[in-house]
CSV table of C-alpha atoms and ligand atoms in Angstrom, one decimal:
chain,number,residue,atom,x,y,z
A,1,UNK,CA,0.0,0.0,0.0
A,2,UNK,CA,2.6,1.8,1.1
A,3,UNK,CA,3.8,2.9,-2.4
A,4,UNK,CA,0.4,3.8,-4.2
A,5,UNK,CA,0.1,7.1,-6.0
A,6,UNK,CA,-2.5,8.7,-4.1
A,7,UNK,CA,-5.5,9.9,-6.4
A,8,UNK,CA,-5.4,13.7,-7.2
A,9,UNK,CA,-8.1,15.9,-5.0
A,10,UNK,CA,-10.6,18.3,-7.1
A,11,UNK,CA,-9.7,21.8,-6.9
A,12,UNK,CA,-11.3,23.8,-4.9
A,13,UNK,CA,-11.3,26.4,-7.7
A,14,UNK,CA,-10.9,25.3,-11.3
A,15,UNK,CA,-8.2,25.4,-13.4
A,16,UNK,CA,-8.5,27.2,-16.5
A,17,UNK,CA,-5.4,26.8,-18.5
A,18,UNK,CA,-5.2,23.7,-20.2
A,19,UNK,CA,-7.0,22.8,-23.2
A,20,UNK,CA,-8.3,18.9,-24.7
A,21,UNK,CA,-4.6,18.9,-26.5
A,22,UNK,CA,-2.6,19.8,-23.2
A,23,UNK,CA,-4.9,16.8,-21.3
A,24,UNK,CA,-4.0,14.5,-24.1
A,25,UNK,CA,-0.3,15.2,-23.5
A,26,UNK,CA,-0.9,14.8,-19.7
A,27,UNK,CA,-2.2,11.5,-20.3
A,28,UNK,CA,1.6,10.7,-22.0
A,29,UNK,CA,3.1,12.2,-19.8
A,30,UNK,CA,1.6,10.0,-16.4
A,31,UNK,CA,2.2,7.2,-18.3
A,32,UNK,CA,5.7,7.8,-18.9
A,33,UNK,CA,6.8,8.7,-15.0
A,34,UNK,CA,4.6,5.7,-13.6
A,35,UNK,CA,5.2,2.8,-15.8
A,36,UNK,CA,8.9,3.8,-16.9
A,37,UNK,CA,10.2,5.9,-14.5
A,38,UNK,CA,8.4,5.0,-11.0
A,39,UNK,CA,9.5,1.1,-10.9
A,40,UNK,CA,12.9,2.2,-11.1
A,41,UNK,CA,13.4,5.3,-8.9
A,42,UNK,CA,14.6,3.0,-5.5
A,43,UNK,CA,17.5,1.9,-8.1
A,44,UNK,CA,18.4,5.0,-9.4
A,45,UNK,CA,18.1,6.6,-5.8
A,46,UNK,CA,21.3,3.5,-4.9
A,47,UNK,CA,23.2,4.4,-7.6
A,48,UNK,CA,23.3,8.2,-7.6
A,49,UNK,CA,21.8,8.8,-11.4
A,50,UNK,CA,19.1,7.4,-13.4
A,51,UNK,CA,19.6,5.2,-16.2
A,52,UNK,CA,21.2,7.0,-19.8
A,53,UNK,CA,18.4,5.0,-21.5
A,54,UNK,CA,15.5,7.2,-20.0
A,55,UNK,CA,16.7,10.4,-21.2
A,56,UNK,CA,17.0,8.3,-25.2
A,57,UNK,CA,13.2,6.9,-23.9
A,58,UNK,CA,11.7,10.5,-22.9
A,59,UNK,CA,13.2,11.8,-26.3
A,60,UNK,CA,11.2,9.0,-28.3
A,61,UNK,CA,7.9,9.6,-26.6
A,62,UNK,CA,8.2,13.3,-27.4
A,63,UNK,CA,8.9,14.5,-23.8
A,64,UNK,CA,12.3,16.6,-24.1
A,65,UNK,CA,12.7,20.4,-24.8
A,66,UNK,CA,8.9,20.4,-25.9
A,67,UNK,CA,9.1,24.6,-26.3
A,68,UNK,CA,12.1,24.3,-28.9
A,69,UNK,CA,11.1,25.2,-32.1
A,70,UNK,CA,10.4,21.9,-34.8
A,71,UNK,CA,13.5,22.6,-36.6
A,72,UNK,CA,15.5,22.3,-33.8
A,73,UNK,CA,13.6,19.1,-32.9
A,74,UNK,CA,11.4,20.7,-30.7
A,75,UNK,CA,7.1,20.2,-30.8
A,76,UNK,CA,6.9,24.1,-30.9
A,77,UNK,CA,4.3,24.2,-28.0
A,78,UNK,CA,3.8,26.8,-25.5
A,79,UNK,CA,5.1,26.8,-21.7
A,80,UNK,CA,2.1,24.7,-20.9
A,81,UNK,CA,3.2,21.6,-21.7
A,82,UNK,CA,6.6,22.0,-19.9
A,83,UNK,CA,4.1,22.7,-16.5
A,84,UNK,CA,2.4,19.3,-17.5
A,85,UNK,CA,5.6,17.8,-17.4
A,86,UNK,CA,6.8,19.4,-14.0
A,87,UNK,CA,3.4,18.6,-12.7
A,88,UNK,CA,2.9,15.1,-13.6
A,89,UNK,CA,7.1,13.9,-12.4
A,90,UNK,CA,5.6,16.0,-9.1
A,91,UNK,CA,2.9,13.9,-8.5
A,92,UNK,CA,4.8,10.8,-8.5
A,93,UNK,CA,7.3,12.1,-6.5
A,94,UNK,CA,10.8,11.9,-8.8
A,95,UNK,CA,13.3,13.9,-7.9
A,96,UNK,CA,16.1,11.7,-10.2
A,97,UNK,CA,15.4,12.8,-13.5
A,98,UNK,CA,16.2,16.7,-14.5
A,99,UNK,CA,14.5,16.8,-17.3
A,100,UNK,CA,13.0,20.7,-16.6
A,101,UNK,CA,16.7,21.9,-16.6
A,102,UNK,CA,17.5,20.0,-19.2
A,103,UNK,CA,14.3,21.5,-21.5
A,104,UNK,CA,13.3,23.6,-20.0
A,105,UNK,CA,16.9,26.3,-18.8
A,106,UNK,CA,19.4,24.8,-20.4
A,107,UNK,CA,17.7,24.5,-23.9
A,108,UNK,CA,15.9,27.6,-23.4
A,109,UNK,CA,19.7,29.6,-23.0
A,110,UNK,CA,20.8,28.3,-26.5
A,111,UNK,CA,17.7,28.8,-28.2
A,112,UNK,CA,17.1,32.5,-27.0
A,113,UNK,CA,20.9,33.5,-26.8
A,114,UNK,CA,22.9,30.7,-28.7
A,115,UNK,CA,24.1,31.2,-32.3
A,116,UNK,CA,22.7,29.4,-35.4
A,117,UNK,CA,25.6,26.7,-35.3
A,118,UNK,CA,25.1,25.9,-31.2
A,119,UNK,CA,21.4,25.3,-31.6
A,120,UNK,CA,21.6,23.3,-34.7
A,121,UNK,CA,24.3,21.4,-33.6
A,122,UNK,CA,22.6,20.7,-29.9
A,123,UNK,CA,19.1,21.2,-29.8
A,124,UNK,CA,18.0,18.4,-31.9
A,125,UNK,CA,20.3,16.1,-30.2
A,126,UNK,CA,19.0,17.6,-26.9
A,127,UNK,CA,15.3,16.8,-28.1
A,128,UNK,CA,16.0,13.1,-28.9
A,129,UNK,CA,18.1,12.6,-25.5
A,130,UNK,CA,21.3,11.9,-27.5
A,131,UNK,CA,22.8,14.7,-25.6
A,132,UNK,CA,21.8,15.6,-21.9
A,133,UNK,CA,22.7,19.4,-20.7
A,134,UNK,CA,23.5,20.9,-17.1
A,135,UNK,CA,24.1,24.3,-16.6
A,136,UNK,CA,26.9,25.6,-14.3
A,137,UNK,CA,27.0,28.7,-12.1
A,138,UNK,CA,27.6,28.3,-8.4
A,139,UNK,CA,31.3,27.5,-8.1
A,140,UNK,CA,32.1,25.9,-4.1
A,141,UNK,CA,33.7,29.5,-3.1
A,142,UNK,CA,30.3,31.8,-4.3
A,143,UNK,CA,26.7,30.9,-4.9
A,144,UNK,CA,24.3,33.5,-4.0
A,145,UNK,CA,27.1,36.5,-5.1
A,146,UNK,CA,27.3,35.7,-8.7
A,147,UNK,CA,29.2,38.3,-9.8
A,148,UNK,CA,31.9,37.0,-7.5
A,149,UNK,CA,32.4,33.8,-9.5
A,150,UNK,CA,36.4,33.5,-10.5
A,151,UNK,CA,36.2,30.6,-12.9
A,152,UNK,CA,37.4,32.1,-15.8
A,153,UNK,CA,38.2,32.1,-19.5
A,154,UNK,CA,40.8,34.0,-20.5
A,155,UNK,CA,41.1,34.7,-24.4
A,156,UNK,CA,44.1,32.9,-26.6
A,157,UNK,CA,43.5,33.4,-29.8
A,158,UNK,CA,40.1,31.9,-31.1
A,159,UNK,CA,40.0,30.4,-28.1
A,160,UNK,CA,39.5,30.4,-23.8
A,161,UNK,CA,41.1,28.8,-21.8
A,162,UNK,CA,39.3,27.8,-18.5
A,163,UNK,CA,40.4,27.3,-15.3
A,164,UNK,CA,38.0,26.7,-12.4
A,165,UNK,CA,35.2,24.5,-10.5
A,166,UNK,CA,31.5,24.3,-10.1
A,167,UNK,CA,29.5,22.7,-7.8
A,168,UNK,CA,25.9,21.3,-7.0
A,169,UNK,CA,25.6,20.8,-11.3
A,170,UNK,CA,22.2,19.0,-11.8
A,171,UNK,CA,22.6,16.4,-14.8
A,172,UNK,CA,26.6,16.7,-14.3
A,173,UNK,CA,27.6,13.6,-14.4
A,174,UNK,CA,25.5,12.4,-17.2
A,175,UNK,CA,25.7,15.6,-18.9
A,176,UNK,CA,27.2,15.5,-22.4
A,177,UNK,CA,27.6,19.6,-22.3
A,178,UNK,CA,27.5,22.2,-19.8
A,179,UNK,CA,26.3,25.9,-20.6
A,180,UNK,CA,29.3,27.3,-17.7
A,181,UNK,CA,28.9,31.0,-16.5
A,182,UNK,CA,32.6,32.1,-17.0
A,183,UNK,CA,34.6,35.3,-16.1
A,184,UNK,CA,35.6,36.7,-19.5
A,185,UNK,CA,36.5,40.5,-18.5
A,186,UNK,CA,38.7,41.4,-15.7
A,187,UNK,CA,38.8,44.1,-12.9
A,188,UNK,CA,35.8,45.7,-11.9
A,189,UNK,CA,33.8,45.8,-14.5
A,190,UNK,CA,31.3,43.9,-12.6
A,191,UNK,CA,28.5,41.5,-13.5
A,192,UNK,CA,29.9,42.8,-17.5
A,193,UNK,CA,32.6,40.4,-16.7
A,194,UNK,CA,30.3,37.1,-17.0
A,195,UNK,CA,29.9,35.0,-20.1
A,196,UNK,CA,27.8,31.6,-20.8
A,197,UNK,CA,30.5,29.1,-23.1
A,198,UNK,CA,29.1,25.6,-23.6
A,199,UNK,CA,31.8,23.1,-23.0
A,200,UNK,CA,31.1,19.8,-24.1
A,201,UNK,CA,32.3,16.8,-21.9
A,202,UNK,CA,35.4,14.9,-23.0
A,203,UNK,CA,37.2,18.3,-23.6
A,204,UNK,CA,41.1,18.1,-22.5
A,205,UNK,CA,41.3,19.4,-18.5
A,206,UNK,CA,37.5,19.2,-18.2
A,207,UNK,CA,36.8,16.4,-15.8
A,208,UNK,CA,33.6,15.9,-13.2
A,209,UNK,CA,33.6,14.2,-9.4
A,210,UNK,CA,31.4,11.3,-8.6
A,211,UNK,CA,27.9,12.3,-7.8
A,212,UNK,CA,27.6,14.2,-4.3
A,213,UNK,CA,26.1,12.6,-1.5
A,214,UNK,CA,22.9,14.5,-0.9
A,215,UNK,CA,20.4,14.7,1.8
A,216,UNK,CA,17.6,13.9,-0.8
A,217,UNK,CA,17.3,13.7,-4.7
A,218,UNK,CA,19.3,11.0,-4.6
A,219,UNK,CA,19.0,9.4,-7.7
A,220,UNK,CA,19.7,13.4,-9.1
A,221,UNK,CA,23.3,12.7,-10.6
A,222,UNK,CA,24.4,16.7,-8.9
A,223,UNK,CA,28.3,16.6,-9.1
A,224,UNK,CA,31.3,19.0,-9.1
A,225,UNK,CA,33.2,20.5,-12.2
A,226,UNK,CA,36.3,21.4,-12.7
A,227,UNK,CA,38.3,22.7,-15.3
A,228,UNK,CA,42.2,23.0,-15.9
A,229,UNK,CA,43.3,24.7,-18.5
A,230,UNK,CA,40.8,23.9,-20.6
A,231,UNK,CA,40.3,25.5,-24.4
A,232,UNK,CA,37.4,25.8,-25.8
A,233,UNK,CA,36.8,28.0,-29.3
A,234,UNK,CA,35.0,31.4,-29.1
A,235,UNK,CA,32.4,30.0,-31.4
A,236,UNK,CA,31.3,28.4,-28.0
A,237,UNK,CA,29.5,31.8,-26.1
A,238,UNK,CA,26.1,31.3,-25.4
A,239,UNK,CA,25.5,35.1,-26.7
A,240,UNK,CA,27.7,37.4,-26.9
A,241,UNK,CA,30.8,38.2,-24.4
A,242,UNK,CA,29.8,39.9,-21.6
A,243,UNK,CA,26.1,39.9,-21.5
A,244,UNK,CA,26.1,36.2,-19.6
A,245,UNK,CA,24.6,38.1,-16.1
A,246,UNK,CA,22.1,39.6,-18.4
A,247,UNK,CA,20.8,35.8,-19.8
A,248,UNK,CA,21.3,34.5,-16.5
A,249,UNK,CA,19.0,37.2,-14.9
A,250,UNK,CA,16.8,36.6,-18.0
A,251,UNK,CA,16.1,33.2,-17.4
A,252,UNK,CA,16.2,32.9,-13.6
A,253,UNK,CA,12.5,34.3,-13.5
A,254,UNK,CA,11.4,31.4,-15.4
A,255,UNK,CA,13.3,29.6,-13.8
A,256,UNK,CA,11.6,30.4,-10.2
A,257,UNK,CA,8.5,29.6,-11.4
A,258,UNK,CA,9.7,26.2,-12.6
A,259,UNK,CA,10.3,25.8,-8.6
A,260,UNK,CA,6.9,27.3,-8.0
A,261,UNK,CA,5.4,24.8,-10.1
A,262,UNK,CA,7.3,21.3,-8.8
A,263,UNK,CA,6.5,23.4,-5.2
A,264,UNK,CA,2.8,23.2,-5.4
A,265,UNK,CA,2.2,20.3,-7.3
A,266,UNK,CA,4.4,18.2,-4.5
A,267,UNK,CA,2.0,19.8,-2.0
A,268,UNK,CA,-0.6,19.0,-3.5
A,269,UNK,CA,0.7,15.2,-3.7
A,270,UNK,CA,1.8,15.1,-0.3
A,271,UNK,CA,-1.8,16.4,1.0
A,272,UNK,CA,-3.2,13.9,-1.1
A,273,UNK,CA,-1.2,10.8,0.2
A,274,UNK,CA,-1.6,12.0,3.6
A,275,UNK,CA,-5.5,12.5,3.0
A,276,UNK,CA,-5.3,8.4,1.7
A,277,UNK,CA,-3.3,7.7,5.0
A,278,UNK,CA,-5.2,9.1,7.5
A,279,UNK,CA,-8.2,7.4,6.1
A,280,UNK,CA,-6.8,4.5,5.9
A,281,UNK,CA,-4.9,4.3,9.8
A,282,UNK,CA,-6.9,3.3,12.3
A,283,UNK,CA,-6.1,5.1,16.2
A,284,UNK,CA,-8.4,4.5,18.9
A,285,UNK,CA,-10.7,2.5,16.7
A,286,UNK,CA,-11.1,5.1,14.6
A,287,UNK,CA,-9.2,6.6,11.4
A,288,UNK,CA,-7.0,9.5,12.0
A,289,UNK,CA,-8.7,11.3,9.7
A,290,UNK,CA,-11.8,11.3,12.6
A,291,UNK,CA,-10.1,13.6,14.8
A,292,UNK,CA,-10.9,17.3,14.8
A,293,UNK,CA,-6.8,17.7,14.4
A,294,UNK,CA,-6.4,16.1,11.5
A,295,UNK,CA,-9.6,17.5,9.7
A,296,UNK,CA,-8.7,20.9,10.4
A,297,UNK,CA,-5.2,20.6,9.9
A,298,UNK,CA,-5.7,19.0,6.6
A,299,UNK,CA,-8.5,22.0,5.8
A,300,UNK,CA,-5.7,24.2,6.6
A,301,UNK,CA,-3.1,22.7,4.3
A,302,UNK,CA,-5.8,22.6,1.4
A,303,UNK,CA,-6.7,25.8,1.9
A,304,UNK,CA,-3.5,27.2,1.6
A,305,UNK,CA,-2.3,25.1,-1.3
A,306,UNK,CA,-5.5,26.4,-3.3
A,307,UNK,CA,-4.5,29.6,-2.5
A,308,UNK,CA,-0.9,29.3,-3.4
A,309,UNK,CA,-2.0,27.0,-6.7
A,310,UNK,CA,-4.1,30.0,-8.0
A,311,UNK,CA,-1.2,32.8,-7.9
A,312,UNK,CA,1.2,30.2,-9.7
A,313,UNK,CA,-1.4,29.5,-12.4
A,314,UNK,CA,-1.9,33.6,-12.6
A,315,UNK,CA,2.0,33.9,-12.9
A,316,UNK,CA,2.1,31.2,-16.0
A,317,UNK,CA,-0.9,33.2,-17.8
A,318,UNK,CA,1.5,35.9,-17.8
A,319,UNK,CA,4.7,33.8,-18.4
A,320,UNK,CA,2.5,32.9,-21.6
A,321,UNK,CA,2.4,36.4,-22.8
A,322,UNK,CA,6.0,37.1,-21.7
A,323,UNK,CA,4.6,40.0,-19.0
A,324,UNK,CA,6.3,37.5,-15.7
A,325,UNK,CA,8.0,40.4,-13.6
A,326,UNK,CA,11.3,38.9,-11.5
A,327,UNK,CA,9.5,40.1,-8.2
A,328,UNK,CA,6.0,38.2,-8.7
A,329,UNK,CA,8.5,35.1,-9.9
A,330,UNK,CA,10.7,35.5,-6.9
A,331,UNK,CA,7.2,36.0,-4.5
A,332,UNK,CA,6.0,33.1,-6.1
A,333,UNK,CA,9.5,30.7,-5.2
A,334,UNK,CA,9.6,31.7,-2.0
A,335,UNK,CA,6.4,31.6,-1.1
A,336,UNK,CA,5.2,28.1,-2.8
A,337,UNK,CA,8.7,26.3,-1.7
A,338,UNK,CA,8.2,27.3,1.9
A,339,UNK,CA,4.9,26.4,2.0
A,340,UNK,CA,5.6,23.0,0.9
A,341,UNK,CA,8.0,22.4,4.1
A,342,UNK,CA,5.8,23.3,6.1
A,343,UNK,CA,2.7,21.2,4.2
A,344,UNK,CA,5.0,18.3,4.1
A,345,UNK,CA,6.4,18.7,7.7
A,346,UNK,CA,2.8,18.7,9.1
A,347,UNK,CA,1.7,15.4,6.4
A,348,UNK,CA,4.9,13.7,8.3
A,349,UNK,CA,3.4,14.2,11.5
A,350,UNK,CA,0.2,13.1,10.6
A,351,UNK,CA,1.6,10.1,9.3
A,352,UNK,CA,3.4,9.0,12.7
A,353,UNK,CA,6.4,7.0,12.4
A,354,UNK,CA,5.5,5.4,9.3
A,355,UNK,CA,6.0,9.1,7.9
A,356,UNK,CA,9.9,8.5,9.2
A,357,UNK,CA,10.3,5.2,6.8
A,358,UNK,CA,11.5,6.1,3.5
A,359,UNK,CA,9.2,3.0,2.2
A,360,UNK,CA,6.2,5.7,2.4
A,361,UNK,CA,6.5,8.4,-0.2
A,362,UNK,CA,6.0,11.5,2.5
A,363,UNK,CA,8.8,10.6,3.8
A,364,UNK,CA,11.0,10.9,0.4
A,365,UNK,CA,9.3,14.0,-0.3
A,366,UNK,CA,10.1,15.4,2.9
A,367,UNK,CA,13.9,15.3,2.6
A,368,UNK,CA,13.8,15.7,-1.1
A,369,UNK,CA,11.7,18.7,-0.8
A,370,UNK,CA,14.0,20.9,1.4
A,371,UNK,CA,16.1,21.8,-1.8
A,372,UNK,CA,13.7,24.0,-3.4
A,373,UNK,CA,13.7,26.8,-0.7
A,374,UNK,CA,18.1,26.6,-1.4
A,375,UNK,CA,18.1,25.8,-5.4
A,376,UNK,CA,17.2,28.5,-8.1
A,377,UNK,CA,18.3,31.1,-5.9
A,378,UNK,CA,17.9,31.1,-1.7
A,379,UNK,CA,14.5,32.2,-0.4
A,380,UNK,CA,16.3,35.0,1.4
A,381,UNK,CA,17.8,35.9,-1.9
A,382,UNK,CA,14.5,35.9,-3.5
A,383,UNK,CA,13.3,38.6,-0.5
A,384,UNK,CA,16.2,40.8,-1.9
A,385,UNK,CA,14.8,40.8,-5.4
A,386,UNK,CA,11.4,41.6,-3.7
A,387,UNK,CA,12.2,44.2,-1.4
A,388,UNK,CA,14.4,46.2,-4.5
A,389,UNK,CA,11.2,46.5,-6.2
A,390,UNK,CA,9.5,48.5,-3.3
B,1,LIG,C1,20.1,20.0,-5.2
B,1,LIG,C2,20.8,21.2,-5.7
B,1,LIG,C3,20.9,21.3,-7.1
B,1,LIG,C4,21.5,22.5,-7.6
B,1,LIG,N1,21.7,22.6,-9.0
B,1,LIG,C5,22.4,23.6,-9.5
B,1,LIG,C6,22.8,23.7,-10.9
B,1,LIG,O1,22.3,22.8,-11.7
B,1,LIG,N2,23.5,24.7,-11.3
B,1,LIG,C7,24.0,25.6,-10.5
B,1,LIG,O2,24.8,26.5,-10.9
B,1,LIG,N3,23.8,25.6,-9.1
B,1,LIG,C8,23.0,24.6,-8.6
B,1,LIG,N4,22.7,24.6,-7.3
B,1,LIG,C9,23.3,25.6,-6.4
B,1,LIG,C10,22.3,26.6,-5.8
B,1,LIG,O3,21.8,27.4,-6.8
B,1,LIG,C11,23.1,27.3,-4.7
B,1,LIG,O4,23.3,26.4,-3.7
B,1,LIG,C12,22.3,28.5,-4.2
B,1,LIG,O5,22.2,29.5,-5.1
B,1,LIG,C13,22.9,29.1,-2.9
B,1,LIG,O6,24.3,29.3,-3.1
B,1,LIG,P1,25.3,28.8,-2.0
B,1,LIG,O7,25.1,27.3,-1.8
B,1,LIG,O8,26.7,29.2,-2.4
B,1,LIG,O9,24.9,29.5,-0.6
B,1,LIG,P2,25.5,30.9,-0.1
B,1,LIG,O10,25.4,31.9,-1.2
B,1,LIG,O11,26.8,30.7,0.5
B,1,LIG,O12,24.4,31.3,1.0
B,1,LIG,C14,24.5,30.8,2.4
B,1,LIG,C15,23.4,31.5,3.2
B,1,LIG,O13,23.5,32.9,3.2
B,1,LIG,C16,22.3,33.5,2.7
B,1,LIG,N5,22.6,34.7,2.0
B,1,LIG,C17,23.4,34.9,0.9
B,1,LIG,N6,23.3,36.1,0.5
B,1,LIG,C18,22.4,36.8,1.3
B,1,LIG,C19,21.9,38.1,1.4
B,1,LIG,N7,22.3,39.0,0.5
B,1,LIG,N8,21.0,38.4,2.3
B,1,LIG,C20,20.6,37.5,3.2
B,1,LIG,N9,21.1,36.2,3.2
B,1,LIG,C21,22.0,35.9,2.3
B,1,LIG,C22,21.7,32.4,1.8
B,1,LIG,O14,20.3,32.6,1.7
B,1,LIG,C23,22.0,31.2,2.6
B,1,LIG,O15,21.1,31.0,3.6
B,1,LIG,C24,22.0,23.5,-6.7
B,1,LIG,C25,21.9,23.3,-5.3
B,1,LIG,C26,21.3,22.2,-4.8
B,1,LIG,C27,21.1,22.0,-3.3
């Protein structure tokens, strides 16, 4: 029992976004992440990555960098069906397989900055899961202070040369290329100093550690980078020199509500299990469920899920028209990610010390879910962007 997906619970409001084609892809979608991804997450949480095959098996079906255009392999659909994605690997609760970043920021920086000859030569192989992509910025010295990033790529000719590390790279051990923020520009000119290069795996000096041990996301194959004196040609930037802060900055809203999304919907499923499990566990002679504490506790939690579920719907309608401001993205990340601790925190509790046995799915989700209020950009970070805006 202990391993069932939990069925979904109405809305309390609506949804109005998706149309019949976008619940037709849903329907793929589940099917892929509960019969070809679910039966193997235990394994892939032992050996620290998913299995190369699923990335060739998600590009088949369809799955990978949906948004791309068609001639760069992509299906040329809207956002929508990237937050079908994010929603439905949410629901049953895989954390191993970065397939957003891989779509959904990595592709997304060489098709909106990336010359002619970087996205014909990678999207297409991105789309079929030929080639996976991670993208690189925190280095172990400097995360939340971009601009004070000291990997750099110092110009020889047509080429860099990089020297440096990165750490906590999602999809860097399987990753075939990595878009890496490098310093190209000395001196104080600032976050003018920052460039995106792709560096493909297998270059001379470019070598990656094992996967980190992590909390949770276990079967997320997160590693460390490192680079010594490695050359890569100019024909590499992702845009042009200089303007890598700008994309970065770019992105990141998108990026945020990406965490939103995988936020709510995990709240959503961890409400829902808990709902099943309290039903199901008998206390006194009665379920759990029976007790004023657990009905008003779990009224709470939906409320507040509903609530949160309706601004991160709002914030994709304007995502949609390309209107998203950084502050309501950043709100929207902070906001939906703490919530979720604290929603799966209280489903824990209510699932006693079965919610301690990583056998029972609250129990993955609450240490795997502790990343999103860190990832993307701290929550505090995110209160920074806010309070500029004021
Ligand atoms: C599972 C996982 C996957 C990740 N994947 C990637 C990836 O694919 N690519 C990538 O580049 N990075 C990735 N990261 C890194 C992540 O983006 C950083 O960890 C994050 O941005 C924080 O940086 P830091 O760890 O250096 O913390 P620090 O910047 O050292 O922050 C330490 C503490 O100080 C606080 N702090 C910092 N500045 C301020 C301030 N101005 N005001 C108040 N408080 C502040 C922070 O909020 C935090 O609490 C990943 C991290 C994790 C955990």
């Amino acid at each position: 029992m202990s391993n069932t997906i939990a069925q979904p619970m109405n809305p309390m409001l609506p949804r109005t976004l998706f149309n019949a084609d976008h619940q037709a892809f849903r329907d793929t979608c589940r099917r892929f992440f509960e019969t070809e991804c679910l039966p193997h997450d235990e394994r892939w949480q032992e050996q620290g990555h998913v299995d190369r095959t699923i990335w060739n098996r998600a590009g088949e079906l369809g799955l990978l960098c949906v948004t791309m255009p068609e001639q760069y392999g992509g299906l040329g659909v809207d956002r929508l069906y990237s937050v079908i994605l994010l929603e439905e690997q949410a629901r049953i609760g895989n954390s191993s397989l970065g397939l957003a970043l891989h779509s959904d920021i990595v592709a997304n920086y060489l098709n909106n900055f990336g010359s002619e000859e970087l996205k014909s030569t990678w999207l297409p192989k991105m789309a079929t899961g030929e080639s996976v992509g991670a993208i690189a910025m925190t280095e172990p010295g400097t995360g939340s202070d971009l601009q004070s990033m000291i990997t750099s790529a110092v110009s020889d000719g047509d080429d860099y040369i990089v020297n440096g590390s990165k750490t906590f790279i999602t999809n860097g051990v399987l990753s075939d290329f990595v878009v890496v923020a490098v310093k190209t520009g000395d001196g104080d000119k600032g976050a003018q100093n920052i460039s995106l290069l792709l560096i493909e795996a297998g270059r001379a000096g470019f070598t990656k550690s094992k996967t980190l041990k992590k909390v949770g996301m276990r079967g997320q194959d997160t590693c460390e980078l490192f680079f010594d004196n490695v050359r890569v040609p100019k024909s590499n930037l992702v845009g042009k020199e200089g303007v890598g802060f700008i994309a970065l900055m770019k992105e990141l809203a998108w990026e945020r509500i990406i965490i939103s999304i995988m936020s709510i919907s995990s709240a959503e499923s961890a409400l829902a299990m808990t709902l099943q499990y309290t039903n199901d566990r008998k206390v006194f002679g009665k379920p759990v469920a029976s007790f004023q504490n657990t009905r008003f506790k779990l009224a709470e939690m939906r409320s507040e899920v509903q609530i949160g579920r309706v601004y991160v719907d709002r914030c994709l309608e304007l995502v949609l028209k390309g209107e998203l401001q950084p502050d309501a993205a950043s709100a929207a990340k902070y906001w939906c990610s703490d919530l979720l601790s604290r929603v799966v925190d209280e489903c824990v509790q209510l699932h006693g010390g079965y919610g301690f046995m990583l056998e029972y799915p609250i129990a993955k989700l609450y240490i795997d879910s502790r990343a999103n209020r860190i990832f993307g950009g701290t929550n505090e970070i995110m209160k920074e962007i806010i309070s500029r805006t004021m």
